[in-house]
PDB file of C-alpha atoms in Angstrom:
ATOM      1  CA  MET F   1     -19.419 -29.151 -41.147  1.00  0.00           C
ATOM      2  CA  LEU F   2     -17.507 -25.730 -40.555  1.00  0.00           C
ATOM      3  CA  THR F   3     -14.634 -25.393 -42.956  1.00  0.00           C
ATOM      4  CA  LEU F   4     -12.511 -22.218 -41.800  1.00  0.00           C
ATOM      5  CA  PRO F   5     -10.500 -20.149 -43.928  1.00  0.00           C
ATOM      6  CA  VAL F   6      -6.723 -20.710 -44.397  1.00  0.00           C
ATOM      7  CA  ASN F   7      -5.940 -17.091 -43.029  1.00  0.00           C
ATOM      8  CA  PRO F   8      -8.838 -15.022 -42.499  1.00  0.00           C
ATOM      9  CA  PRO F   9      -8.541 -11.281 -42.611  1.00  0.00           C
ATOM     10  CA  ARG F  10      -7.385  -9.994 -38.958  1.00  0.00           C
ATOM     11  CA  THR F  11     -10.402  -8.678 -37.487  1.00  0.00           C
ATOM     12  CA  SER F  12     -10.667  -6.225 -34.250  1.00  0.00           C
ATOM     13  CA  ASN F  13     -11.800  -6.992 -31.109  1.00  0.00           C
ATOM     14  CA  SER F  14     -14.777  -4.470 -31.145  1.00  0.00           C
ATOM     15  CA  LEU F  15     -15.719  -5.752 -34.826  1.00  0.00           C
ATOM     16  CA  ILE F  16     -16.397  -9.491 -33.374  1.00  0.00           C
ATOM     17  CA  LEU F  17     -17.917  -8.665 -30.068  1.00  0.00           C
ATOM     18  CA  SER F  18     -20.185  -6.081 -31.526  1.00  0.00           C
ATOM     19  CA  GLY F  19     -21.862  -8.842 -34.028  1.00  0.00           C
ATOM     20  CA  ASN F  20     -21.697  -6.569 -37.242  1.00  0.00           C
ATOM     21  CA  LEU F  21     -21.292  -9.603 -39.011  1.00  0.00           C
ATOM     22  CA  GLU F  22     -23.184 -12.067 -41.005  1.00  0.00           C
ATOM     23  CA  ASN F  23     -23.480 -15.482 -39.071  1.00  0.00           C
ATOM     24  CA  SER F  24     -21.695 -17.658 -40.887  1.00  0.00           C
ATOM     25  CA  THR F  25     -19.040 -15.065 -41.391  1.00  0.00           C
ATOM     26  CA  LEU F  26     -19.085 -14.520 -37.357  1.00  0.00           C
ATOM     27  CA  GLU F  27     -19.019 -17.933 -36.678  1.00  0.00           C
ATOM     28  CA  GLN F  28     -15.665 -18.655 -38.749  1.00  0.00           C
ATOM     29  CA  TYR F  29     -13.861 -15.625 -37.440  1.00  0.00           C
ATOM     30  CA  MET F  30     -14.730 -16.674 -33.755  1.00  0.00           C
ATOM     31  CA  MET F  31     -13.515 -19.899 -34.282  1.00  0.00           C
ATOM     32  CA  TYR F  32     -10.195 -18.724 -35.827  1.00  0.00           C
ATOM     33  CA  GLU F  33      -9.912 -16.338 -32.719  1.00  0.00           C
ATOM     34  CA  PHE F  34     -10.832 -19.340 -30.248  1.00  0.00           C
ATOM     35  CA  ILE F  35      -8.066 -21.555 -32.097  1.00  0.00           C
ATOM     36  CA  ASN F  36      -5.473 -18.449 -32.005  1.00  0.00           C
ATOM     37  CA  THR F  37      -6.579 -16.707 -28.759  1.00  0.00           C
ATOM     38  CA  HIS F  38      -3.079 -16.949 -27.605  1.00  0.00           C
ATOM     39  CA  ASN F  39      -2.266 -14.018 -30.334  1.00  0.00           C
ATOM     40  CA  CYS F  40      -5.181 -12.113 -29.846  1.00  0.00           C
ATOM     41  CA  GLY F  41      -5.206  -9.148 -26.941  1.00  0.00           C
ATOM     42  CA  PHE F  42      -8.644 -10.377 -25.171  1.00  0.00           C
ATOM     43  CA  CYS F  43      -9.901 -13.015 -23.258  1.00  0.00           C
ATOM     44  CA  TYR F  44     -11.093 -16.342 -25.056  1.00  0.00           C
ATOM     45  CA  HIS F  45     -13.977 -16.181 -22.696  1.00  0.00           C
ATOM     46  CA  GLN F  46     -15.609 -13.230 -25.016  1.00  0.00           C
ATOM     47  CA  ILE F  47     -15.693 -14.946 -27.991  1.00  0.00           C
ATOM     48  CA  SER F  48     -16.779 -18.213 -26.647  1.00  0.00           C
ATOM     49  CA  ASN F  49     -19.871 -16.021 -24.790  1.00  0.00           C
ATOM     50  CA  LYS F  50     -20.433 -13.963 -27.841  1.00  0.00           C
ATOM     51  CA  TYR F  51     -20.790 -17.575 -30.234  1.00  0.00           C
ATOM     52  CA  PHE F  52     -23.140 -18.727 -27.326  1.00  0.00           C
ATOM     53  CA  ASN F  53     -24.982 -15.548 -26.918  1.00  0.00           C
ATOM     54  CA  ASN F  54     -24.412 -15.381 -23.135  1.00  0.00           C
ATOM     55  CA  PRO F  55     -23.544 -12.043 -22.556  1.00  0.00           C
ATOM     56  CA  LYS F  56     -23.754 -11.744 -18.962  1.00  0.00           C
ATOM     57  CA  VAL F  57     -20.879 -13.883 -17.893  1.00  0.00           C
ATOM     58  CA  THR F  58     -17.897 -11.553 -19.181  1.00  0.00           C
ATOM     59  CA  HIS F  59     -19.596  -8.029 -17.670  1.00  0.00           C
ATOM     60  CA  LEU F  60     -17.239  -8.572 -14.323  1.00  0.00           C
ATOM     61  CA  LEU F  61     -14.109  -9.168 -16.109  1.00  0.00           C
ATOM     62  CA  PRO F  62     -11.712  -6.793 -16.266  1.00  0.00           C
ATOM     63  CA  LEU F  63     -10.923  -4.785 -18.914  1.00  0.00           C
ATOM     64  CA  GLN F  64      -7.131  -4.693 -18.722  1.00  0.00           C
ATOM     65  CA  PRO F  65      -5.154  -8.072 -17.915  1.00  0.00           C
ATOM     66  CA  PHE F  66      -4.050  -8.323 -14.313  1.00  0.00           C
ATOM     67  CA  PRO F  67      -0.456  -7.100 -13.172  1.00  0.00           C
ATOM     68  CA  SER F  68       2.073  -9.603 -13.363  1.00  0.00           C
ATOM     69  CA  THR F  69       2.989 -11.590 -10.311  1.00  0.00           C
ATOM     70  CA  GLN F  70       6.573 -12.557 -11.632  1.00  0.00           C
ATOM     71  CA  ALA F  71       9.261 -11.455  -9.205  1.00  0.00           C
ATOM     72  CA  LYS F  72      12.189  -9.291 -10.136  1.00  0.00           C
ATOM     73  CA  ARG F  73      15.273 -10.405 -11.480  1.00  0.00           C
ATOM     74  CA  LYS F  74      17.484 -10.765  -8.897  1.00  0.00           C
ATOM     75  CA  PHE F  75      20.974  -9.489  -9.140  1.00  0.00           C
ATOM     76  CA  LYS F  76      23.481 -12.694  -9.720  1.00  0.00           C
ATOM     77  CA  THR F  77      27.127 -11.709  -8.202  1.00  0.00           C
ATOM     78  CA  LYS F  78      30.356 -12.688  -9.329  1.00  0.00           C
ATOM     79  CA  PRO F  79      33.418 -13.503  -7.366  1.00  0.00           C
ATOM     80  CA  TYR F  80      35.417 -10.792  -5.955  1.00  0.00           C
ATOM     81  CA  THR F  81      37.706  -9.921  -2.867  1.00  0.00           C
ATOM     82  CA  MET F  82      36.209  -8.697  -0.062  1.00  0.00           C
ATOM     83  CA  SER F  83      37.349  -4.850   0.675  1.00  0.00           C
ATOM     84  CA  GLN F  84      38.156  -3.784   4.211  1.00  0.00           C
ATOM     85  CA  GLY F  85      34.472  -1.746   4.115  1.00  0.00           C
ATOM     86  CA  GLU F  86      32.742  -5.041   3.239  1.00  0.00           C
ATOM     87  CA  ASP F  87      34.777  -7.023   5.789  1.00  0.00           C
ATOM     88  CA  ASN F  88      33.770  -4.445   8.621  1.00  0.00           C
ATOM     89  CA  LEU F  89      30.313  -4.343   7.421  1.00  0.00           C
ATOM     90  CA  CYS F  90      30.132  -8.348   7.677  1.00  0.00           C
ATOM     91  CA  LYS F  91      31.075  -8.067  11.254  1.00  0.00           C
ATOM     92  CA  GLU F  92      28.923  -5.225  11.835  1.00  0.00           C
ATOM     93  CA  LEU F  93      26.244  -7.483  10.473  1.00  0.00           C
ATOM     94  CA  ILE F  94      26.797  -9.831  12.841  1.00  0.00           C
ATOM     95  CA  HIS F  95      26.921  -7.979  15.752  1.00  0.00           C
ATOM     96  CA  TRP F  96      23.864  -6.314  14.699  1.00  0.00           C
ATOM     97  CA  ARG F  97      22.079  -9.617  14.348  1.00  0.00           C
ATOM     98  CA  GLU F  98      23.281 -10.600  18.093  1.00  0.00           C
ATOM     99  CA  MET F  99      22.307  -7.566  19.517  1.00  0.00           C
ATOM    100  CA  LYS F 100      18.680  -7.783  17.761  1.00  0.00           C
ATOM    101  CA  MET F 101      18.218 -11.084  19.538  1.00  0.00           C
ATOM    102  CA  ILE F 102      19.277  -9.732  22.810  1.00  0.00           C
ATOM    103  CA  GLU F 103      16.879  -6.867  22.075  1.00  0.00           C
ATOM    104  CA  GLU F 104      13.907  -8.831  20.724  1.00  0.00           C
ATOM    105  CA  ASP F 105      14.463 -11.430  23.895  1.00  0.00           C
ATOM    106  CA  LEU F 106      15.196 -14.220  21.648  1.00  0.00           C
ATOM    107  CA  ASP F 107      18.750 -15.334  23.186  1.00  0.00           C
ATOM    108  CA  GLY F 108      17.271 -18.239  25.159  1.00  0.00           C
ATOM    109  CA  ASN F 109      16.551 -20.198  21.521  1.00  0.00           C
ATOM    110  CA  ASP F 110      19.598 -22.356  20.908  1.00  0.00           C
ATOM    111  CA  PHE F 111      18.180 -24.256  18.016  1.00  0.00           C
ATOM    112  CA  PHE F 112      18.451 -21.633  15.512  1.00  0.00           C
ATOM    113  CA  GLY F 113      20.319 -19.255  17.190  1.00  0.00           C
ATOM    114  CA  PRO F 114      20.804 -15.391  15.611  1.00  0.00           C
ATOM    115  CA  GLN F 115      20.120 -16.964  12.421  1.00  0.00           C
ATOM    116  CA  ILE F 116      16.557 -16.668  13.701  1.00  0.00           C
ATOM    117  CA  ILE F 117      16.764 -12.876  12.720  1.00  0.00           C
ATOM    118  CA  MET F 118      18.923 -13.236   9.819  1.00  0.00           C
ATOM    119  CA  SER F 119      20.587 -16.301   8.045  1.00  0.00           C
ATOM    120  CA  ASN F 120      24.123 -16.271   7.276  1.00  0.00           C
ATOM    121  CA  LYS F 121      22.902 -16.541   3.626  1.00  0.00           C
ATOM    122  CA  ILE F 122      21.066 -13.545   3.638  1.00  0.00           C
ATOM    123  CA  LEU F 123      23.954 -11.786   5.309  1.00  0.00           C
ATOM    124  CA  TYR F 124      26.307 -13.008   2.789  1.00  0.00           C
ATOM    125  CA  CYS F 125      24.261 -11.987  -0.044  1.00  0.00           C
ATOM    126  CA  ILE F 126      23.471  -8.794   1.497  1.00  0.00           C
ATOM    127  CA  ILE F 127      27.677  -8.347   1.395  1.00  0.00           C
ATOM    128  CA  ASP F 128      27.452  -9.582  -2.279  1.00  0.00           C
ATOM    129  CA  LEU F 129      24.766  -7.122  -3.326  1.00  0.00           C
ATOM    130  CA  THR F 130      26.740  -4.070  -1.421  1.00  0.00           C
ATOM    131  CA  HIS F 131      29.761  -4.669  -3.183  1.00  0.00           C
ATOM    132  CA  TYR F 132      27.937  -4.148  -6.520  1.00  0.00           C
ATOM    133  CA  PHE F 133      26.290  -1.026  -5.150  1.00  0.00           C
ATOM    134  CA  LYS F 134      22.839  -2.675  -5.704  1.00  0.00           C
ATOM    135  CA  LEU F 135      20.951  -2.293  -1.835  1.00  0.00           C
ATOM    136  CA  MET F 136      19.940   1.534  -1.572  1.00  0.00           C
ATOM    137  CA  THR F 137      16.438   1.043  -0.227  1.00  0.00           C
ATOM    138  CA  THR F 138      14.493  -1.373   1.344  1.00  0.00           C
ATOM    139  CA  THR F 139      12.417  -2.099  -1.331  1.00  0.00           C
ATOM    140  CA  SER F 140      15.572  -3.354  -3.355  1.00  0.00           C
ATOM    141  CA  LEU F 141      16.817  -5.344  -0.056  1.00  0.00           C
ATOM    142  CA  LEU F 142      13.386  -7.246  -0.043  1.00  0.00           C
ATOM    143  CA  GLU F 143      13.426  -7.682  -3.938  1.00  0.00           C
ATOM    144  CA  GLN F 144      16.968  -8.794  -4.235  1.00  0.00           C
ATOM    145  CA  THR F 145      17.238 -11.032  -1.034  1.00  0.00           C
ATOM    146  CA  GLY F 146      13.708 -12.172  -0.140  1.00  0.00           C
ATOM    147  CA  TRP F 147      14.485 -11.395   3.236  1.00  0.00           C
ATOM    148  CA  CYS F 148      10.763 -11.586   5.558  1.00  0.00           C
ATOM    149  CA  TYR F 149      12.093  -8.858   7.958  1.00  0.00           C
ATOM    150  CA  SER F 150      13.354  -6.818   5.287  1.00  0.00           C
ATOM    151  CA  MET F 151      10.715  -4.172   5.855  1.00  0.00           C
ATOM    152  CA  ASP F 152      10.940  -4.207   9.488  1.00  0.00           C
ATOM    153  CA  TYR F 153      14.721  -3.955   9.917  1.00  0.00           C
ATOM    154  CA  GLY F 154      15.671  -2.813   6.537  1.00  0.00           C
ATOM    155  CA  PRO F 155      16.334   1.184   7.595  1.00  0.00           C
ATOM    156  CA  GLU F 156      18.528  -0.245  10.158  1.00  0.00           C
ATOM    157  CA  ILE F 157      20.435  -2.712   7.289  1.00  0.00           C
ATOM    158  CA  ILE F 158      20.716   0.173   5.058  1.00  0.00           C
ATOM    159  CA  GLN F 159      21.827   2.620   7.445  1.00  0.00           C
ATOM    160  CA  LEU F 160      24.581   0.390   8.463  1.00  0.00           C
ATOM    161  CA  ILE F 161      25.367  -0.039   5.107  1.00  0.00           C
ATOM    162  CA  LYS F 162      25.711   3.297   4.349  1.00  0.00           C
ATOM    163  CA  ALA F 163      28.271   4.114   7.250  1.00  0.00           C
ATOM    164  CA  LYS F 164      30.320   0.943   6.828  1.00  0.00           C
ATOM    165  CA  VAL F 165      30.659   0.842   2.830  1.00  0.00           C
ATOM    166  CA  LEU F 166      32.196   4.023   1.196  1.00  0.00           C
ATOM    167  CA  PHE F 167      29.697   4.508  -1.699  1.00  0.00           C
ATOM    168  CA  LEU F 168      30.932   6.430  -5.173  1.00  0.00           C
ATOM    169  CA  VAL F 169      29.251   9.376  -6.480  1.00  0.00           C
ATOM    170  CA  PRO F 170      29.107   8.845 -10.288  1.00  0.00           C
ATOM    171  CA  GLN F 171      31.001  12.041 -12.044  1.00  0.00           C
ATOM    172  CA  PRO F 172      28.536  13.605 -14.716  1.00  0.00           C
ATOM    173  CA  LEU F 173      30.054  12.670 -17.909  1.00  0.00           C
ATOM    174  CA  LEU F 174      31.349  16.015 -19.471  1.00  0.00           C
ATOM    175  CA  ARG F 175      30.728  16.789 -23.200  1.00  0.00           C
ATOM    176  CA  TYR F 176      32.603  19.486 -25.365  1.00  0.00           C
TER     177      TYR F 176
END
């Protein structure tokens, strides 16, 4: 029966995987690291492959962890009063959406209408984000709205935003 130490001293990844420990000590450390692998900085497969003497399995594993696939955080808007510029932007986006339908030859689609290009939800999301100055690039448009046509029509939308809404230029802080 294997007895695990209550709190064995921490060993580095290289010490365990190099095999420079005695068999009984190595077994205890490997079992401890395998059980507590969520606290380790390396993959638990490496521990089990070393323990079972199977070195060929992990030679293709990446040395660094995969990049996060978690989406960027979306900005949560608070209720506000729409300014004249934002109202003009709303009207201009609706007009742009209708013109884009004619340009793309989608004006015969009575089921979806102009929402086939840009839904009302995305349109109002763009206006809300513009109020808080969160849309400056097409990348931010894609990250914040999740609009599937952000990369196609994004530059046009950003130009409309810059033309219709007055952006305040931040003043530098003066220190005396």
